[in-house]
């Protein structure tokens, strides 16, 4: 069974950085993508950044382009989200999720098959 475990959230001042990790296990093929979503109180879950396991292609939401970087260590089956220049509007619970296939730009949460438990990112204003 596929399992995802996020870590790396925490409290950071505006302008600071955090690196989130998503450790994945239970896959039987390499044809999947991992998306980082975030959800702030009272807001819809938003797809932030995605990476393809098979070819490394990536996707970024406009709101994080130039500030966030997604990467993967395939030997460790771990995906990272480096978040720089964090702002209060980035504050949310961050989740990683898996969708089988190769398309990295799919942002609808309902199309993802497995989810981690989430990690809180707090950026006080």
mmCIF file of C-alpha atoms in Angstrom:
data_model
loop_
_atom_site.group_PDB
_atom_site.id
_atom_site.type_symbol
_atom_site.label_atom_id
_atom_site.label_comp_id
_atom_site.label_asym_id
_atom_site.label_seq_id
_atom_site.Cartn_x
_atom_site.Cartn_y
_atom_site.Cartn_z
ATOM 1 C CA UNK A 1 0.000 0.000 0.000
ATOM 2 C CA UNK A 2 1.232 3.467 -0.868
ATOM 3 C CA UNK A 3 2.132 5.598 2.126
ATOM 4 C CA UNK A 4 3.253 9.213 2.281
ATOM 5 C CA UNK A 5 4.793 10.898 5.314
ATOM 6 C CA UNK A 6 5.459 14.636 5.378
ATOM 7 C CA UNK A 7 7.899 16.402 7.654
ATOM 8 C CA UNK A 8 9.714 19.718 7.943
ATOM 9 C CA UNK A 9 6.955 22.142 8.789
ATOM 10 C CA UNK A 10 7.289 24.700 11.533
ATOM 11 C CA UNK A 11 7.287 28.353 12.502
ATOM 12 C CA UNK A 12 9.327 30.781 10.439
ATOM 13 C CA UNK A 13 9.429 34.551 10.212
ATOM 14 C CA UNK A 14 8.448 36.319 7.005
ATOM 15 C CA UNK A 15 11.295 36.160 4.521
ATOM 16 C CA UNK A 16 12.607 32.909 5.973
ATOM 17 C CA UNK A 17 12.904 29.413 4.531
ATOM 18 C CA UNK A 18 11.737 25.900 5.241
ATOM 19 C CA UNK A 19 12.259 22.578 3.492
ATOM 20 C CA UNK A 20 9.445 20.061 3.506
ATOM 21 C CA UNK A 21 9.994 16.360 2.883
ATOM 22 C CA UNK A 22 7.595 13.727 1.613
ATOM 23 C CA UNK A 23 8.786 10.159 2.139
ATOM 24 C CA UNK A 24 6.933 7.752 -0.127
ATOM 25 C CA UNK A 25 6.687 3.981 -0.021
ATOM 26 C CA UNK A 26 4.685 1.101 -1.440
ATOM 27 C CA UNK A 27 4.944 1.899 -5.155
ATOM 28 C CA UNK A 28 5.083 -0.896 -7.719
ATOM 29 C CA UNK A 29 5.871 1.342 -10.694
ATOM 30 C CA UNK A 30 7.550 4.674 -11.419
ATOM 31 C CA UNK A 31 4.654 6.166 -13.376
ATOM 32 C CA UNK A 32 3.304 8.669 -10.899
ATOM 33 C CA UNK A 33 3.535 12.292 -9.888
ATOM 34 C CA UNK A 34 3.732 13.829 -6.429
ATOM 35 C CA UNK A 35 2.018 17.156 -5.805
ATOM 36 C CA UNK A 36 2.389 19.426 -2.823
ATOM 37 C CA UNK A 37 -0.963 20.933 -1.836
ATOM 38 C CA UNK A 38 -1.662 23.461 0.867
ATOM 39 C CA UNK A 39 -4.794 24.463 2.683
ATOM 40 C CA UNK A 40 -5.264 27.541 4.837
ATOM 41 C CA UNK A 41 -8.249 27.906 7.185
ATOM 42 C CA UNK A 42 -11.394 28.758 5.252
ATOM 43 C CA UNK A 43 -9.714 28.286 1.873
ATOM 44 C CA UNK A 44 -9.755 25.564 -0.746
ATOM 45 C CA UNK A 45 -6.889 23.135 -1.047
ATOM 46 C CA UNK A 46 -4.399 24.529 -3.570
ATOM 47 C CA UNK A 47 -1.912 22.647 -5.723
ATOM 48 C CA UNK A 48 1.452 24.305 -5.176
ATOM 49 C CA UNK A 49 4.106 22.249 -6.942
ATOM 50 C CA UNK A 50 4.389 18.857 -8.588
ATOM 51 C CA UNK A 51 7.122 16.552 -9.863
ATOM 52 C CA UNK A 52 7.022 13.505 -12.082
ATOM 53 C CA UNK A 53 8.796 10.402 -10.798
ATOM 54 C CA UNK A 54 9.380 9.091 -14.324
ATOM 55 C CA UNK A 55 10.973 12.102 -16.056
ATOM 56 C CA UNK A 56 11.440 14.780 -13.380
ATOM 57 C CA UNK A 57 9.200 17.339 -15.053
ATOM 58 C CA UNK A 58 7.813 19.934 -12.672
ATOM 59 C CA UNK A 59 4.898 22.292 -12.139
ATOM 60 C CA UNK A 60 4.599 25.413 -9.991
ATOM 61 C CA UNK A 61 1.567 27.501 -9.157
ATOM 62 C CA UNK A 62 2.003 31.161 -10.102
ATOM 63 C CA UNK A 63 1.819 32.111 -6.429
ATOM 64 C CA UNK A 64 5.083 30.280 -5.632
ATOM 65 C CA UNK A 65 7.117 30.532 -8.842
ATOM 66 C CA UNK A 66 10.593 31.832 -8.147
ATOM 67 C CA UNK A 67 10.304 31.163 -4.400
ATOM 68 C CA UNK A 68 9.638 27.417 -4.086
ATOM 69 C CA UNK A 69 11.693 24.602 -5.591
ATOM 70 C CA UNK A 70 10.590 20.986 -5.830
ATOM 71 C CA UNK A 71 13.090 18.154 -6.132
ATOM 72 C CA UNK A 72 13.330 14.436 -5.591
ATOM 73 C CA UNK A 73 15.833 11.895 -4.362
ATOM 74 C CA UNK A 74 14.698 8.744 -6.124
ATOM 75 C CA UNK A 75 17.106 6.528 -4.198
ATOM 76 C CA UNK A 76 15.372 7.632 -0.982
ATOM 77 C CA UNK A 77 11.889 7.836 -2.533
ATOM 78 C CA UNK A 78 11.614 11.312 -1.073
ATOM 79 C CA UNK A 79 10.333 14.541 -2.586
ATOM 80 C CA UNK A 80 11.383 17.894 -1.183
ATOM 81 C CA UNK A 81 9.820 21.334 -1.318
ATOM 82 C CA UNK A 82 12.307 24.107 -0.634
ATOM 83 C CA UNK A 83 10.354 27.203 0.330
ATOM 84 C CA UNK A 84 12.190 30.527 0.347
ATOM 85 C CA UNK A 85 11.003 34.090 0.926
ATOM 86 C CA UNK A 86 8.034 32.791 2.899
ATOM 87 C CA UNK A 87 5.182 35.183 3.471
ATOM 88 C CA UNK A 88 2.151 35.129 5.788
ATOM 89 C CA UNK A 89 -0.012 34.120 2.838
ATOM 90 C CA UNK A 90 2.025 30.900 2.568
ATOM 91 C CA UNK A 91 0.836 29.825 6.007
ATOM 92 C CA UNK A 92 -1.162 26.602 5.676
ATOM 93 C CA UNK A 93 -1.134 22.881 6.245
ATOM 94 C CA UNK A 94 0.969 21.350 3.488
ATOM 95 C CA UNK A 95 0.157 17.900 2.134
ATOM 96 C CA UNK A 96 1.859 15.688 -0.411
ATOM 97 C CA UNK A 97 -0.304 13.528 -2.623
ATOM 98 C CA UNK A 98 0.210 10.951 -5.352
ATOM 99 C CA UNK A 99 -1.503 10.606 -8.705
ATOM 100 C CA UNK A 100 -0.666 7.736 -11.054
ATOM 101 C CA UNK A 101 0.333 8.945 -14.499
ATOM 102 C CA UNK A 102 2.780 11.460 -15.969
ATOM 103 C CA UNK A 103 0.932 14.790 -16.102
ATOM 104 C CA UNK A 104 2.320 17.281 -13.587
ATOM 105 C CA UNK A 105 -0.188 20.138 -13.997
ATOM 106 C CA UNK A 106 -3.295 18.473 -12.590
ATOM 107 C CA UNK A 107 -4.329 20.581 -9.597
ATOM 108 C CA UNK A 108 -7.704 19.137 -8.640
ATOM 109 C CA UNK A 109 -7.342 17.402 -5.261
ATOM 110 C CA UNK A 110 -10.068 14.915 -6.146
ATOM 111 C CA UNK A 111 -7.830 13.387 -8.814
ATOM 112 C CA UNK A 112 -5.112 12.334 -6.360
ATOM 113 C CA UNK A 113 -5.084 8.826 -5.012
ATOM 114 C CA UNK A 114 -3.066 8.877 -1.802
ATOM 115 C CA UNK A 115 -2.359 11.608 0.733
ATOM 116 C CA UNK A 116 -0.022 12.229 3.608
ATOM 117 C CA UNK A 117 -1.170 13.481 6.996
ATOM 118 C CA UNK A 118 -0.004 17.064 6.451
ATOM 119 C CA UNK A 119 2.533 19.354 8.099
ATOM 120 C CA UNK A 120 1.836 22.851 9.418
ATOM 121 C CA UNK A 121 3.739 25.862 8.110
ATOM 122 C CA UNK A 122 3.284 29.007 10.178
ATOM 123 C CA UNK A 123 4.450 32.429 9.016
ATOM 124 C CA UNK A 124 3.221 35.116 11.398
ATOM 125 C CA UNK A 125 2.391 38.542 10.036
#
